[in-house]
Amino acid sequence: MELGIDVEGTRLAATLDLPTGQVRGAVVILHGAQAGHRSYFGYMHLAQILPDAGVAVLRYERRPRIGGHDVPLADQADDAAAAIAVLRGYVGAVPIGLWGWSQGAWAAPLTAARNPGLVAFLILVSCSGVSPAAQMR
């Protein structure tokens, strides 16, 4: 199902893959720095396998970079919270978590920390245990 997520005057195109039966949970995919499209093969793979287990998957296009600069993590967290709000309308009261890959694994816990009670769980893949600045050093 094609959707849109409205954030700060921008509409992010999104795709929601729902289970054919009962929805038991849901995940919002958060992007790696170089994998900001919902068609990225890893995100597509999750959308193909998780609905069979009763898990809805929401994938969306990452907010565009401005002037070649990366999207600030705070903006990525805002986008993730907006995505959860949209998803909630389709899945009801099931647990919704964030599946963050690489840079998305920084945005996921930031989203959870800034929005207590919004995020039921985190799945962090290829994440770093230090800040972005420390990793770059």
mmCIF file with all atom_site columns, N, CA and C in Angstrom, residues 43 50 52 86 110 114 117-118 124 133:
data_model
loop_
_atom_site.group_PDB
_atom_site.id
_atom_site.type_symbol
_atom_site.label_atom_id
_atom_site.label_alt_id
_atom_site.label_comp_id
_atom_site.label_asym_id
_atom_site.label_entity_id
_atom_site.label_seq_id
_atom_site.pdbx_PDB_ins_code
_atom_site.Cartn_x
_atom_site.Cartn_y
_atom_site.Cartn_z
_atom_site.occupancy
_atom_site.B_iso_or_equiv
_atom_site.pdbx_formal_charge
_atom_site.auth_seq_id
_atom_site.auth_comp_id
_atom_site.auth_asym_id
_atom_site.auth_atom_id
_atom_site.pdbx_PDB_model_num
ATOM 1  N N  . TYR A 1 43  ? 15.655 -3.583  2.809  1.00 0.00 ? 43  TYR A N  1
ATOM 2  C CA . TYR A 1 43  ? 14.332 -3.175  3.288  1.00 0.00 ? 43  TYR A CA 1
ATOM 3  C C  . TYR A 1 43  ? 13.243 -3.959  2.554  1.00 0.00 ? 43  TYR A C  1
ATOM 4  N N  . LEU A 1 50  ? 8.570  -10.477 6.679  1.00 0.00 ? 50  LEU A N  1
ATOM 5  C CA . LEU A 1 50  ? 7.939  -10.228 7.974  1.00 0.00 ? 50  LEU A CA 1
ATOM 6  C C  . LEU A 1 50  ? 6.416  -10.289 7.966  1.00 0.00 ? 50  LEU A C  1
ATOM 7  N N  . ASP A 1 52  ? 4.503  -12.354 6.592  1.00 0.00 ? 52  ASP A N  1
ATOM 8  C CA . ASP A 1 52  ? 4.105  -13.759 6.770  1.00 0.00 ? 52  ASP A CA 1
ATOM 9  C C  . ASP A 1 52  ? 4.133  -14.175 8.235  1.00 0.00 ? 52  ASP A C  1
ATOM 10 N N  . VAL A 1 86  ? 1.626  7.539   11.458 1.00 0.00 ? 86  VAL A N  1
ATOM 11 C CA . VAL A 1 86  ? 0.886  7.091   10.280 1.00 0.00 ? 86  VAL A CA 1
ATOM 12 C C  . VAL A 1 86  ? 0.599  5.591   10.384 1.00 0.00 ? 86  VAL A C  1
ATOM 13 N N  . LEU A 1 110 ? 17.361 7.466   19.438 1.00 0.00 ? 110 LEU A N  1
ATOM 14 C CA . LEU A 1 110 ? 17.056 8.882   19.638 1.00 0.00 ? 110 LEU A CA 1
ATOM 15 C C  . LEU A 1 110 ? 15.541 9.095   19.549 1.00 0.00 ? 110 LEU A C  1
ATOM 16 N N  . ARG A 1 114 ? 13.279 10.417  22.705 1.00 0.00 ? 114 ARG A N  1
ATOM 17 C CA . ARG A 1 114 ? 12.539 11.679  22.587 1.00 0.00 ? 114 ARG A CA 1
ATOM 18 C C  . ARG A 1 114 ? 11.029 11.506  22.641 1.00 0.00 ? 114 ARG A C  1
ATOM 19 N N  . GLY A 1 117 ? 7.213  5.966   25.314 1.00 0.00 ? 117 GLY A N  1
ATOM 20 C CA . GLY A 1 117 ? 5.969  5.228   25.121 1.00 0.00 ? 117 GLY A CA 1
ATOM 21 C C  . GLY A 1 117 ? 5.579  5.027   23.667 1.00 0.00 ? 117 GLY A C  1
ATOM 22 N N  . LEU A 1 118 ? 6.256  5.681   22.741 1.00 0.00 ? 118 LEU A N  1
ATOM 23 C CA . LEU A 1 118 ? 5.909  5.566   21.326 1.00 0.00 ? 118 LEU A CA 1
ATOM 24 C C  . LEU A 1 118 ? 6.506  4.312   20.694 1.00 0.00 ? 118 LEU A C  1
ATOM 25 N N  . LEU A 1 124 ? 18.521 -3.013  16.131 1.00 0.00 ? 124 LEU A N  1
ATOM 26 C CA . LEU A 1 124 ? 19.636 -2.192  15.663 1.00 0.00 ? 124 LEU A CA 1
ATOM 27 C C  . LEU A 1 124 ? 20.651 -3.087  14.969 1.00 0.00 ? 124 LEU A C  1
ATOM 28 N N  . ALA A 1 133 ? 30.296 11.494  15.994 1.00 0.00 ? 133 ALA A N  1
ATOM 29 C CA . ALA A 1 133 ? 31.581 12.198  15.968 1.00 0.00 ? 133 ALA A CA 1
ATOM 30 C C  . ALA A 1 133 ? 32.728 11.259  16.367 1.00 0.00 ? 133 ALA A C  1
#
